[in-house]
PDB file of C-alpha atoms in Angstrom:
ATOM      1  CA  MET A  13       8.272  21.476   9.270  1.00 48.00           C
ATOM      2  CA  SER A  14       4.339  22.781   9.935  1.00 72.00           C
ATOM      3  CA  ALA A  15       2.737  20.490  11.248  1.00 81.00           C
ATOM      4  CA  LEU A  16       0.042  20.968   7.223  1.00 85.00           C
ATOM      5  CA  SER A  17       2.816  19.914   5.328  1.00 90.00           C
ATOM      6  CA  ASN A  18       5.128  16.935   4.267  1.00 93.00           C
ATOM      7  CA  PRO A  19       8.875  16.285   3.322  1.00 91.00           C
ATOM      8  CA  LEU A  20       9.055  15.781  -0.218  1.00 93.00           C
ATOM      9  CA  VAL A  21      11.097  13.664  -2.457  1.00 92.00           C
ATOM     10  CA  THR A  22      11.771  15.110  -6.049  1.00 86.00           C
ATOM     11  CA  ALA A  23      11.054  13.879  -9.417  1.00 81.00           C
ATOM     12  CA  ASP A  24      15.301  13.459  -9.585  1.00 84.00           C
ATOM     13  CA  GLN A  25      15.263  11.289  -6.996  1.00 85.00           C
ATOM     14  CA  LEU A  26      12.602   9.055  -7.978  1.00 83.00           C
ATOM     15  CA  TYR A  27      13.800   9.267 -11.217  1.00 82.00           C
ATOM     16  CA  GLN A  28      16.679   7.831 -10.655  1.00 81.00           C
ATOM     17  CA  LYS A  29      15.345   5.735  -8.295  1.00 81.00           C
ATOM     18  CA  SER A  30      13.856   4.305 -11.230  1.00 78.00           C
ATOM     19  CA  ILE A  31      16.659   4.143 -13.380  1.00 78.00           C
ATOM     20  CA  SER A  32      18.949   1.704 -10.853  1.00 79.00           C
ATOM     21  CA  ASN A  33      16.989  -0.967  -9.816  1.00 79.00           C
ATOM     22  CA  THR A  34      16.645  -3.660 -12.371  1.00 78.00           C
ATOM     23  CA  LEU A  35      13.359  -3.854 -12.230  1.00 87.00           C
ATOM     24  CA  PRO A  36      10.811  -3.144 -15.487  1.00 89.00           C
ATOM     25  CA  ILE A  37       8.572   0.172 -14.835  1.00 89.00           C
ATOM     26  CA  GLU A  38       5.395  -1.944 -15.340  1.00 91.00           C
ATOM     27  CA  LEU A  39       6.776  -4.434 -12.874  1.00 91.00           C
ATOM     28  CA  GLN A  40       7.793  -2.291  -9.757  1.00 90.00           C
ATOM     29  CA  ASP A  41       4.415   0.008 -10.146  1.00 92.00           C
ATOM     30  CA  SER A  42       2.301  -3.546 -10.133  1.00 92.00           C
ATOM     31  CA  ILE A  43       4.537  -3.838  -7.252  1.00 92.00           C
ATOM     32  CA  ARG A  44       3.093  -1.191  -5.096  1.00 92.00           C
ATOM     33  CA  TYR A  45      -0.458  -1.156  -6.104  1.00 93.00           C
ATOM     34  CA  TYR A  46      -0.828  -4.777  -5.128  1.00 92.00           C
ATOM     35  CA  THR A  47       0.996  -3.925  -1.572  1.00 92.00           C
ATOM     36  CA  SER A  48      -0.525  -0.751  -1.598  1.00 93.00           C
ATOM     37  CA  ARG A  49      -4.224  -2.695  -2.492  1.00 93.00           C
ATOM     38  CA  LEU A  50      -2.870  -5.992   0.435  1.00 92.00           C
ATOM     39  CA  THR A  51      -2.554  -2.433   3.350  1.00 94.00           C
ATOM     40  CA  GLN A  52      -6.097  -0.686   2.539  1.00 95.00           C
ATOM     41  CA  ALA A  53      -7.949  -5.248   2.803  1.00 94.00           C
ATOM     42  CA  ALA A  54      -5.793  -5.322   6.721  1.00 95.00           C
ATOM     43  CA  GLY A  55      -6.624  -1.852   8.040  1.00 96.00           C
ATOM     44  CA  ILE A  56     -10.335  -2.715   7.104  1.00 95.00           C
ATOM     45  CA  LEU A  57     -10.497  -6.131   8.774  1.00 95.00           C
ATOM     46  CA  LEU A  58      -8.193  -4.367  11.358  1.00 96.00           C
ATOM     47  CA  ARG A  59     -10.830  -1.615  11.297  1.00 97.00           C
ATOM     48  CA  LEU A  60      -8.489   0.798  11.551  1.00 97.00           C
ATOM     49  CA  PRO A  61      -9.527   5.115  10.667  1.00 96.00           C
ATOM     50  CA  GLN A  62      -8.544   5.735   7.258  1.00 95.00           C
ATOM     51  CA  ASP A  63      -6.332   8.472   8.311  1.00 95.00           C
ATOM     52  CA  VAL A  64      -4.128   4.803   9.806  1.00 97.00           C
ATOM     53  CA  THR A  65      -4.511   2.875   6.984  1.00 97.00           C
ATOM     54  CA  ALA A  66      -4.179   6.420   4.487  1.00 97.00           C
ATOM     55  CA  ARG A  67      -0.386   7.241   6.639  1.00 97.00           C
ATOM     56  CA  ALA A  68       1.012   3.360   6.293  1.00 97.00           C
ATOM     57  CA  ASN A  69       0.797   4.115   2.760  1.00 96.00           C
ATOM     58  CA  VAL A  70       2.109   6.609   2.638  1.00 97.00           C
ATOM     59  CA  LEU A  71       5.728   5.757   5.113  1.00 96.00           C
ATOM     60  CA  LEU A  72       5.095   1.998   2.552  1.00 95.00           C
ATOM     61  CA  TYR A  73       5.670   4.287  -0.228  1.00 94.00           C
ATOM     62  CA  ARG A  74       9.027   6.262   1.062  1.00 94.00           C
ATOM     63  CA  TYR A  75      10.778   3.251   2.421  1.00 94.00           C
ATOM     64  CA  TRP A  76      10.421   1.770  -1.531  1.00 92.00           C
ATOM     65  CA  VAL A  77      12.529   5.288  -2.576  1.00 91.00           C
ATOM     66  CA  VAL A  78      15.207   4.869   0.324  1.00 89.00           C
ATOM     67  CA  ASP A  79      15.215   0.137  -0.208  1.00 87.00           C
ATOM     68  CA  ASP A  80      14.770  -1.857  -3.397  1.00 83.00           C
ATOM     69  CA  LEU A  81      11.420  -3.179  -3.379  1.00 83.00           C
ATOM     70  CA  MET A  82      12.699  -7.155  -3.355  1.00 78.00           C
ATOM     71  CA  GLU A  83      13.897  -6.554  -0.189  1.00 74.00           C
ATOM     72  CA  HIS A  84      11.579  -7.600   1.444  1.00 69.00           C
ATOM     73  CA  GLU A  85       8.393 -10.619   0.710  1.00 67.00           C
ATOM     74  CA  PHE A  86       5.263  -8.359  -0.174  1.00 66.00           C
ATOM     75  CA  SER A  87       3.086 -10.235   1.191  1.00 60.00           C
ATOM     76  CA  ALA A  88       3.134 -13.389   3.830  1.00 52.00           C
ATOM     77  CA  CYS A  89       3.451 -16.144   1.973  1.00 48.00           C
ATOM     78  CA  THR A  90       0.765 -18.105   3.568  1.00 41.00           C
ATOM     79  CA  CYS A  91      -0.452 -18.862  -0.239  1.00 40.00           C
ATOM     80  CA  PHE A  92       1.063 -22.657   1.708  1.00 38.00           C
ATOM     81  CA  PRO A  93      -0.665 -24.281   4.500  1.00 39.00           C
ATOM     82  CA  ILE A  94       1.438 -23.223   6.781  1.00 39.00           C
ATOM     83  CA  PHE A  95      -0.590 -25.516  10.096  1.00 36.00           C
ATOM     84  CA  LEU A  96       1.302 -27.540   8.384  1.00 32.00           C
ATOM     85  CA  GLY A  97       4.778 -26.210   8.260  1.00 35.00           C
ATOM     86  CA  ASN A  98       5.348 -25.893   4.483  1.00 33.00           C
ATOM     87  CA  ILE A  99       6.381 -22.750   4.870  1.00 30.00           C
ATOM     88  CA  ALA A 100       8.020 -22.469   0.846  1.00 29.00           C
ATOM     89  CA  ASP A 101       9.420 -18.712   0.834  1.00 36.00           C
ATOM     90  CA  LYS A 102      10.832 -15.899   4.032  1.00 36.00           C
ATOM     91  CA  ILE A 103       7.947 -15.225   5.871  1.00 34.00           C
ATOM     92  CA  GLN A 104       8.815 -11.046   5.445  1.00 44.00           C
ATOM     93  CA  ASP A 105       6.222  -8.816   5.225  1.00 82.00           C
ATOM     94  CA  VAL A 106       6.773  -5.328   4.607  1.00 91.00           C
ATOM     95  CA  SER A 107       2.832  -4.272   4.113  1.00 93.00           C
ATOM     96  CA  ALA A 108       2.327  -5.593   7.779  1.00 94.00           C
ATOM     97  CA  ALA A 109       5.012  -4.523  10.017  1.00 95.00           C
ATOM     98  CA  ILE A 110       4.238  -1.245   7.823  1.00 95.00           C
ATOM     99  CA  VAL A 111       0.884  -1.516   9.450  1.00 96.00           C
ATOM    100  CA  TYR A 112       1.924  -2.143  12.736  1.00 97.00           C
ATOM    101  CA  LEU A 113       4.356   0.676  12.640  1.00 97.00           C
ATOM    102  CA  THR A 114       1.382   3.140  11.788  1.00 97.00           C
ATOM    103  CA  ALA A 115      -0.862   1.968  13.536  1.00 97.00           C
ATOM    104  CA  LYS A 116       2.108   2.009  17.044  1.00 96.00           C
ATOM    105  CA  ILE A 117       1.875   5.763  16.895  1.00 95.00           C
ATOM    106  CA  SER A 118      -1.757   6.329  16.577  1.00 95.00           C
ATOM    107  CA  PRO A 119      -4.692   6.304  19.208  1.00 95.00           C
ATOM    108  CA  CYS A 120      -5.700   2.805  17.954  1.00 95.00           C
ATOM    109  CA  PRO A 121      -3.159   0.544  18.584  1.00 97.00           C
ATOM    110  CA  ARG A 122      -3.036  -3.135  17.286  1.00 96.00           C
ATOM    111  CA  SER A 123      -1.347  -6.267  18.432  1.00 96.00           C
ATOM    112  CA  LEU A 124       0.815  -8.452  16.010  1.00 95.00           C
ATOM    113  CA  ARG A 125      -1.076 -11.029  17.065  1.00 94.00           C
ATOM    114  CA  SER A 126      -3.983  -9.251  15.594  1.00 95.00           C
ATOM    115  CA  ILE A 127      -1.699  -8.600  12.530  1.00 95.00           C
ATOM    116  CA  THR A 128      -0.809 -11.771  11.850  1.00 93.00           C
ATOM    117  CA  ASN A 129      -4.169 -13.626  11.306  1.00 93.00           C
ATOM    118  CA  VAL A 130      -5.383 -11.158   9.706  1.00 92.00           C
ATOM    119  CA  TYR A 131      -2.792 -10.979   6.998  1.00 92.00           C
ATOM    120  CA  ALA A 132      -2.570 -15.482   6.828  1.00 90.00           C
ATOM    121  CA  TYR A 133      -7.369 -14.530   6.326  1.00 89.00           C
ATOM    122  CA  LEU A 134      -6.787 -12.408   3.541  1.00 88.00           C
ATOM    123  CA  LEU A 135      -3.770 -14.465   1.848  1.00 86.00           C
ATOM    124  CA  SER A 136      -4.987 -17.723   2.533  1.00 85.00           C
ATOM    125  CA  SER A 137      -7.542 -19.424  -0.080  1.00 80.00           C
ATOM    126  CA  SER A 138     -11.094 -18.469   1.988  1.00 83.00           C
ATOM    127  CA  SER A 139     -10.437 -14.930   1.223  1.00 83.00           C
ATOM    128  CA  GLN A 140     -12.280 -12.997  -1.341  1.00 77.00           C
ATOM    129  CA  PHE A 141      -8.729 -10.656  -1.550  1.00 80.00           C
ATOM    130  CA  SER A 142      -7.055 -13.760  -2.470  1.00 71.00           C
ATOM    131  CA  SER A 143     -10.092 -14.799  -5.061  1.00 67.00           C
ATOM    132  CA  PRO A 144     -12.588 -14.228  -7.947  1.00 65.00           C
ATOM    133  CA  SER A 145     -14.517 -15.765  -6.925  1.00 68.00           C
ATOM    134  CA  THR A 146     -16.517 -16.333  -4.007  1.00 69.00           C
ATOM    135  CA  PRO A 147     -14.103 -19.271  -2.691  1.00 69.00           C
ATOM    136  CA  PRO A 148     -15.051 -21.911  -0.168  1.00 75.00           C
ATOM    137  CA  ARG A 149     -14.348 -21.792   3.537  1.00 78.00           C
ATOM    138  CA  ASP A 150     -11.242 -23.597   4.884  1.00 80.00           C
ATOM    139  CA  PRO A 151     -10.440 -22.783   8.830  1.00 82.00           C
ATOM    140  CA  GLU A 152      -7.132 -24.315   8.240  1.00 81.00           C
ATOM    141  CA  SER A 153      -5.906 -21.913   5.076  1.00 80.00           C
ATOM    142  CA  TYR A 154      -5.749 -19.483   7.493  1.00 84.00           C
ATOM    143  CA  TYR A 155      -4.740 -21.212  10.371  1.00 85.00           C
ATOM    144  CA  LEU A 156      -2.286 -20.307  12.108  1.00 86.00           C
ATOM    145  CA  SER A 157       0.822 -22.097  14.468  1.00 87.00           C
ATOM    146  CA  GLU A 158       2.127 -21.105  17.726  1.00 91.00           C
ATOM    147  CA  SER A 159       5.256 -21.802  16.048  1.00 90.00           C
ATOM    148  CA  ALA A 160       4.912 -19.754  12.656  1.00 88.00           C
ATOM    149  CA  TYR A 161       3.419 -17.188  13.991  1.00 91.00           C
ATOM    150  CA  ILE A 162       6.481 -16.538  16.528  1.00 91.00           C
ATOM    151  CA  THR A 163       8.494 -16.254  13.592  1.00 89.00           C
ATOM    152  CA  GLN A 164       6.218 -14.155  11.779  1.00 89.00           C
ATOM    153  CA  ARG A 165       6.354 -11.190  14.124  1.00 92.00           C
ATOM    154  CA  THR A 166      10.306 -12.179  14.741  1.00 91.00           C
ATOM    155  CA  LEU A 167      10.607 -11.120  11.290  1.00 89.00           C
ATOM    156  CA  ILE A 168       7.824  -7.720  11.963  1.00 92.00           C
ATOM    157  CA  LEU A 169       9.493  -7.088  14.103  1.00 94.00           C
ATOM    158  CA  HIS A 170      13.185  -6.897  12.608  1.00 91.00           C
ATOM    159  CA  ILE A 171      11.621  -5.408   9.752  1.00 92.00           C
ATOM    160  CA  GLU A 172       9.227  -2.750  11.298  1.00 95.00           C
ATOM    161  CA  GLY A 173      13.187  -1.766  12.606  1.00 94.00           C
ATOM    162  CA  GLN A 174      14.512  -1.606   8.913  1.00 92.00           C
ATOM    163  CA  ILE A 175      12.350   0.547   7.633  1.00 94.00           C
ATOM    164  CA  LEU A 176      12.742   3.210  11.033  1.00 95.00           C
ATOM    165  CA  ASN A 177      16.406   3.024   9.634  1.00 94.00           C
ATOM    166  CA  ALA A 178      15.405   4.080   6.355  1.00 93.00           C
ATOM    167  CA  LEU A 179      13.300   6.691   7.329  1.00 94.00           C
ATOM    168  CA  GLY A 180      15.351   8.488   9.560  1.00 94.00           C
ATOM    169  CA  PHE A 181      12.918   7.616  12.448  1.00 94.00           C
ATOM    170  CA  ASN A 182      10.627  10.404  10.511  1.00 94.00           C
ATOM    171  CA  THR A 183       6.828   9.178  11.031  1.00 94.00           C
ATOM    172  CA  HIS A 184       4.930  12.431  10.099  1.00 94.00           C
ATOM    173  CA  SER A 185       2.658  12.044   7.807  1.00 94.00           C
ATOM    174  CA  SER A 186      -0.370  14.983   6.816  1.00 95.00           C
ATOM    175  CA  LEU A 187      -2.927  14.407   4.880  1.00 96.00           C
ATOM    176  CA  PRO A 188      -4.924  16.471   2.668  1.00 97.00           C
ATOM    177  CA  HIS A 189      -8.657  14.784   3.784  1.00 96.00           C
ATOM    178  CA  PRO A 190      -9.458  17.272   6.310  1.00 95.00           C
ATOM    179  CA  LEU A 191      -7.893  19.926   4.299  1.00 95.00           C
ATOM    180  CA  ALA A 192     -10.221  19.276   1.953  1.00 97.00           C
ATOM    181  CA  LEU A 193     -13.120  19.587   4.023  1.00 95.00           C
ATOM    182  CA  THR A 194     -11.849  23.056   4.796  1.00 96.00           C
ATOM    183  CA  TYR A 195     -11.321  24.097   1.674  1.00 97.00           C
ATOM    184  CA  LEU A 196     -15.382  22.646  -0.116  1.00 96.00           C
ATOM    185  CA  GLN A 197     -17.206  24.851   3.172  1.00 96.00           C
ATOM    186  CA  PHE A 198     -14.180  27.216   2.656  1.00 95.00           C
ATOM    187  CA  LEU A 199     -15.936  27.223  -1.740  1.00 94.00           C
ATOM    188  CA  ASP A 200     -18.978  27.135  -0.739  1.00 93.00           C
ATOM    189  CA  CYS A 201     -20.411  23.952  -1.846  1.00 93.00           C
ATOM    190  CA  PHE A 202     -22.301  22.568   1.319  1.00 94.00           C
ATOM    191  CA  ASN A 203     -25.249  25.360  -0.022  1.00 92.00           C
ATOM    192  CA  ASP A 204     -26.674  23.016  -2.016  1.00 92.00           C
ATOM    193  CA  LYS A 205     -26.217  20.313   0.612  1.00 92.00           C
ATOM    194  CA  VAL A 206     -26.733  16.582  -1.030  1.00 95.00           C
ATOM    195  CA  LEU A 207     -25.222  18.083  -4.127  1.00 95.00           C
ATOM    196  CA  GLY A 208     -22.758  19.462  -1.458  1.00 94.00           C
ATOM    197  CA  LYS A 209     -21.851  16.341   0.367  1.00 95.00           C
ATOM    198  CA  ARG A 210     -21.338  13.696  -2.906  1.00 96.00           C
ATOM    199  CA  VAL A 211     -18.506  16.429  -4.171  1.00 96.00           C
ATOM    200  CA  ALA A 212     -17.368  15.570  -0.600  1.00 96.00           C
ATOM    201  CA  GLN A 213     -17.238  11.891  -0.935  1.00 96.00           C
ATOM    202  CA  LYS A 214     -15.874  12.576  -4.213  1.00 97.00           C
ATOM    203  CA  THR A 215     -12.960  14.653  -3.620  1.00 97.00           C
ATOM    204  CA  ILE A 216     -12.312  11.766  -0.238  1.00 97.00           C
ATOM    205  CA  GLN A 217     -12.547   8.723  -3.083  1.00 96.00           C
ATOM    206  CA  TYR A 218      -9.951  10.778  -5.524  1.00 97.00           C
ATOM    207  CA  LEU A 219      -7.803  11.755  -2.561  1.00 97.00           C
ATOM    208  CA  ASN A 220      -7.553   7.452  -1.268  1.00 96.00           C
ATOM    209  CA  THR A 221      -7.509   6.786  -5.103  1.00 95.00           C
ATOM    210  CA  ALA A 222      -4.053   9.003  -5.333  1.00 96.00           C
ATOM    211  CA  LEU A 223      -2.562   6.319  -2.256  1.00 95.00           C
ATOM    212  CA  LEU A 224      -2.162   4.136  -5.069  1.00 94.00           C
ATOM    213  CA  SER A 225      -1.042   6.263  -7.794  1.00 93.00           C
ATOM    214  CA  PRO A 226       2.161   4.449 -10.101  1.00 92.00           C
ATOM    215  CA  GLN A 227       3.109   8.749 -10.368  1.00 92.00           C
ATOM    216  CA  MET A 228       3.813   8.225  -6.470  1.00 93.00           C
ATOM    217  CA  LEU A 229       1.645  11.570  -5.554  1.00 95.00           C
ATOM    218  CA  TYR A 230       1.515  11.476  -1.617  1.00 96.00           C
ATOM    219  CA  LEU A 231       5.499  11.636  -1.982  1.00 95.00           C
ATOM    220  CA  THR A 232       5.613  14.916  -4.067  1.00 94.00           C
ATOM    221  CA  HIS A 233       3.544  16.969  -3.248  1.00 96.00           C
ATOM    222  CA  GLN A 234       1.691  18.810  -0.473  1.00 96.00           C
ATOM    223  CA  PRO A 235      -2.024  18.267   1.045  1.00 97.00           C
ATOM    224  CA  ASN A 236      -3.441  21.374  -0.108  1.00 96.00           C
ATOM    225  CA  ALA A 237      -2.217  20.357  -3.782  1.00 97.00           C
ATOM    226  CA  LEU A 238      -3.759  17.173  -3.773  1.00 97.00           C
ATOM    227  CA  ALA A 239      -6.921  18.543  -2.133  1.00 97.00           C
ATOM    228  CA  THR A 240      -7.383  21.067  -4.402  1.00 97.00           C
ATOM    229  CA  ALA A 241      -6.600  18.519  -7.555  1.00 97.00           C
ATOM    230  CA  SER A 242      -8.732  16.365  -5.928  1.00 97.00           C
ATOM    231  CA  ILE A 243     -11.823  18.853  -5.503  1.00 97.00           C
ATOM    232  CA  TYR A 244     -11.632  20.345  -8.793  1.00 97.00           C
ATOM    233  CA  LEU A 245     -12.023  16.433  -9.810  1.00 96.00           C
ATOM    234  CA  ALA A 246     -14.699  15.896  -7.724  1.00 96.00           C
ATOM    235  CA  ALA A 247     -16.780  19.143  -8.751  1.00 96.00           C
ATOM    236  CA  ARG A 248     -16.840  18.110 -12.200  1.00 94.00           C
ATOM    237  CA  GLU A 249     -17.926  14.630 -12.354  1.00 94.00           C
ATOM    238  CA  GLU A 250     -20.309  15.770 -10.134  1.00 94.00           C
ATOM    239  CA  GLY A 251     -21.641  19.679 -11.779  1.00 93.00           C
ATOM    240  CA  LEU A 252     -20.819  21.906  -8.875  1.00 93.00           C
ATOM    241  CA  LYS A 253     -20.041  24.967 -10.645  1.00 93.00           C
ATOM    242  CA  LEU A 254     -16.780  26.497  -9.093  1.00 93.00           C
ATOM    243  CA  PRO A 255     -15.660  30.324  -8.918  1.00 92.00           C
ATOM    244  CA  ASP A 256     -14.961  31.571 -11.950  1.00 90.00           C
ATOM    245  CA  THR A 257     -11.217  32.541 -10.676  1.00 92.00           C
ATOM    246  CA  GLU A 258      -8.167  31.112 -10.317  1.00 94.00           C
ATOM    247  CA  TRP A 259      -9.548  29.293  -7.183  1.00 95.00           C
ATOM    248  CA  TRP A 260      -6.422  27.096  -6.997  1.00 96.00           C
ATOM    249  CA  GLU A 261      -4.742  29.151  -6.261  1.00 95.00           C
ATOM    250  CA  VAL A 262      -6.042  30.272  -2.844  1.00 95.00           C
ATOM    251  CA  PHE A 263      -4.697  27.311  -1.907  1.00 95.00           C
ATOM    252  CA  ASP A 264      -1.095  28.507  -3.212  1.00 94.00           C
ATOM    253  CA  CYS A 265      -1.342  25.268  -6.017  1.00 95.00           C
ATOM    254  CA  GLU A 266      -0.212  26.560  -9.848  1.00 95.00           C
ATOM    255  CA  ARG A 267      -1.468  26.190 -12.926  1.00 95.00           C
ATOM    256  CA  GLU A 268       0.706  23.679 -13.567  1.00 95.00           C
ATOM    257  CA  GLU A 269       0.666  21.917 -10.440  1.00 95.00           C
ATOM    258  CA  LEU A 270      -2.461  21.404 -10.912  1.00 96.00           C
ATOM    259  CA  GLY A 271      -3.351  19.780 -14.288  1.00 95.00           C
ATOM    260  CA  PHE A 272      -0.324  17.260 -13.577  1.00 95.00           C
ATOM    261  CA  LEU A 273      -2.437  16.111 -10.374  1.00 96.00           C
ATOM    262  CA  VAL A 274      -6.020  15.991 -12.049  1.00 96.00           C
ATOM    263  CA  VAL A 275      -4.261  13.513 -14.625  1.00 95.00           C
ATOM    264  CA  GLY A 276      -2.458  11.916 -11.565  1.00 94.00           C
ATOM    265  CA  MET A 277      -5.657  11.353 -10.280  1.00 95.00           C
ATOM    266  CA  ARG A 278      -7.188   9.632 -12.677  1.00 93.00           C
ATOM    267  CA  SER A 279      -4.414   7.061 -13.672  1.00 92.00           C
ATOM    268  CA  LEU A 280      -5.099   4.057 -12.029  1.00 92.00           C
ATOM    269  CA  GLU A 281      -7.605   2.767 -13.744  1.00 91.00           C
ATOM    270  CA  GLY A 282      -5.000   2.128 -16.298  1.00 93.00           C
ATOM    271  CA  LEU A 283      -1.751   0.916 -13.885  1.00 93.00           C
ATOM    272  CA  ALA A 284      -4.707  -2.196 -13.035  1.00 92.00           C
ATOM    273  CA  ARG A 285      -5.776  -2.425 -16.177  1.00 93.00           C
ATOM    274  CA  ARG A 286      -1.536  -3.030 -17.379  1.00 93.00           C
ATOM    275  CA  SER A 287      -1.117  -5.311 -13.937  1.00 92.00           C
ATOM    276  CA  ARG A 288      -4.516  -7.238 -14.292  1.00 91.00           C
ATOM    277  CA  GLU A 289      -2.570  -8.386 -17.758  1.00 92.00           C
ATOM    278  CA  ILE A 290       0.609  -9.386 -16.563  1.00 92.00           C
ATOM    279  CA  TRP A 291      -0.858 -11.338 -13.462  1.00 91.00           C
ATOM    280  CA  GLY A 292      -4.545 -12.054 -14.183  1.00 88.00           C
ATOM    281  CA  SER A 293      -7.098 -13.323 -11.113  1.00 83.00           C
ATOM    282  CA  LYS A 294      -4.443 -12.781  -8.563  1.00 84.00           C
ATOM    283  CA  GLY A 295      -5.281 -10.989  -5.741  1.00 83.00           C
ATOM    284  CA  MET A 296      -1.751 -10.331  -4.526  1.00 85.00           C
ATOM    285  CA  ILE A 297       1.501 -10.622  -5.625  1.00 86.00           C
ATOM    286  CA  THR A 298       4.743 -11.943  -4.115  1.00 84.00           C
ATOM    287  CA  ARG A 299       8.407 -12.168  -4.849  1.00 85.00           C
ATOM    288  CA  ARG A 300       8.414 -16.044  -6.220  1.00 85.00           C
ATOM    289  CA  ASP A 301       5.536 -14.316  -9.153  1.00 88.00           C
ATOM    290  CA  VAL A 302       8.142 -11.353  -9.887  1.00 88.00           C
ATOM    291  CA  LYS A 303      11.550 -13.359 -10.110  1.00 88.00           C
ATOM    292  CA  GLU A 304       9.054 -16.418 -12.498  1.00 89.00           C
ATOM    293  CA  GLU A 305       8.132 -12.682 -14.485  1.00 91.00           C
ATOM    294  CA  LEU A 306      11.689 -11.877 -15.070  1.00 90.00           C
ATOM    295  CA  ASP A 307      12.102 -15.213 -16.164  1.00 90.00           C
ATOM    296  CA  ARG A 308      10.663 -15.395 -18.296  1.00 90.00           C
ATOM    297  CA  ARG A 309      11.066 -11.652 -19.477  1.00 87.00           C
ATOM    298  CA  GLY A 310      15.017 -13.214 -20.274  1.00 85.00           C
ATOM    299  CA  LEU A 311      15.480 -10.855 -17.669  1.00 80.00           C
ATOM    300  CA  ASN A 312      17.596 -12.296 -14.569  1.00 67.00           C
ATOM    301  CA  GLY A 313      18.395  -9.685 -12.444  1.00 54.00           C
ATOM    302  CA  TYR A 314      17.908 -11.056  -9.058  1.00 54.00           C
ATOM    303  CA  GLY A 315      19.453 -14.296  -7.238  1.00 48.00           C
ATOM    304  CA  ASN A 316      17.604 -17.277  -6.829  1.00 46.00           C
ATOM    305  CA  GLU A 317      17.197 -16.977  -2.932  1.00 46.00           C
ATOM    306  CA  ASP A 318      13.870 -17.852  -2.598  1.00 45.00           C
ATOM    307  CA  LYS A 319      14.923 -21.462  -3.549  1.00 42.00           C
ATOM    308  CA  VAL A 320      16.633 -21.385   0.000  1.00 41.00           C
ATOM    309  CA  GLU A 321      14.511 -22.040   3.044  1.00 44.00           C
ATOM    310  CA  ASP A 322      15.052 -19.542   6.125  1.00 51.00           C
ATOM    311  CA  GLU A 323      16.089 -20.948   9.002  1.00 53.00           C
ATOM    312  CA  GLU A 324      13.462 -19.379  10.844  1.00 55.00           C
ATOM    313  CA  ALA A 325      11.133 -20.523   8.985  1.00 58.00           C
ATOM    314  CA  GLU A 326      13.028 -24.068   9.042  1.00 59.00           C
ATOM    315  CA  MET A 327      12.803 -23.944  12.623  1.00 58.00           C
ATOM    316  CA  ALA A 328       8.800 -23.279  12.740  1.00 61.00           C
ATOM    317  CA  ARG A 329       8.329 -26.087  10.305  1.00 61.00           C
ATOM    318  CA  LEU A 330      10.242 -29.370  12.293  1.00 62.00           C
ATOM    319  CA  MET A 331       7.861 -27.459  15.386  1.00 61.00           C
ATOM    320  CA  ASP A 332       5.510 -28.150  14.130  1.00 63.00           C
ATOM    321  CA  GLU A 333       6.225 -31.626  12.898  1.00 62.00           C
ATOM    322  CA  ARG A 334       7.524 -32.338  16.744  1.00 60.00           C
ATOM    323  CA  LEU A 335       4.052 -31.472  17.604  1.00 58.00           C
ATOM    324  CA  GLU A 336       2.243 -33.350  14.698  1.00 59.00           C
ATOM    325  CA  ASP A 337       3.822 -36.549  16.168  1.00 58.00           C
ATOM    326  CA  ASN A 338       3.504 -35.870  19.326  1.00 56.00           C
TER     327      ASN A 338
END
């Protein structure tokens, strides 16, 4: 496989995966959307380069093509005060496991301690990610006890192994961002430096937006096509004149593929609006939220395993209580 290409899934594979899932399509899209946002936010706080965070989201979507969306908790359940030992759900965090795995194989790995602390903060009541308004700072809301950290670390490592197994240990992911800048230079877009800079910034923005698209564009199209579509949209929006000929064919992108990608890259706003209609102002959703929404709709496709406390979580709670007694 070329270093500039990726393993792709077919439209039929995505369709079969979608119809075999008992979750409604809009809930499947919401799970991917909210988890990708969380992954992006964690990458920022961990000071990871954007290419590492982007690869994390690509691997996350690939993993969910193989395994069920409800297999693990999307985010660490720190919505309850862990420092009191009240862990109400399994601390299984596929987002944290993906970030840990992707950073580990990059030039800038991050420790599990750093990752668990970042997720504890992001999902606490003190984080703006979880609250639409400016929340009060309460360090206790994101304090992670030693026993809770050990529990979460163990589960993240367990999920990491399952992700690698599902991916066949193939973590290669080529991003379109460098290609897009090369294509812009080839098209002489930087003759006007001010306009060229705006077009380049808008191009990168569209590529980052496409990471969260409900069509899962990074799984179905090669980087060259993604780069071409983002340039087309950015140039059109910024008023940059491109060659009158079918220039996209030079970059091995057909007109039909370009049209699909242009529509897909602009579909995130609709997904965000639909998700807000379902979940309101929540910054992140959990498996429990999804099950409650299914119950509200009268769709009981999943069991009530969230009511049973995980054995390791129970052990962490008991250890915290013993420490408090001492």
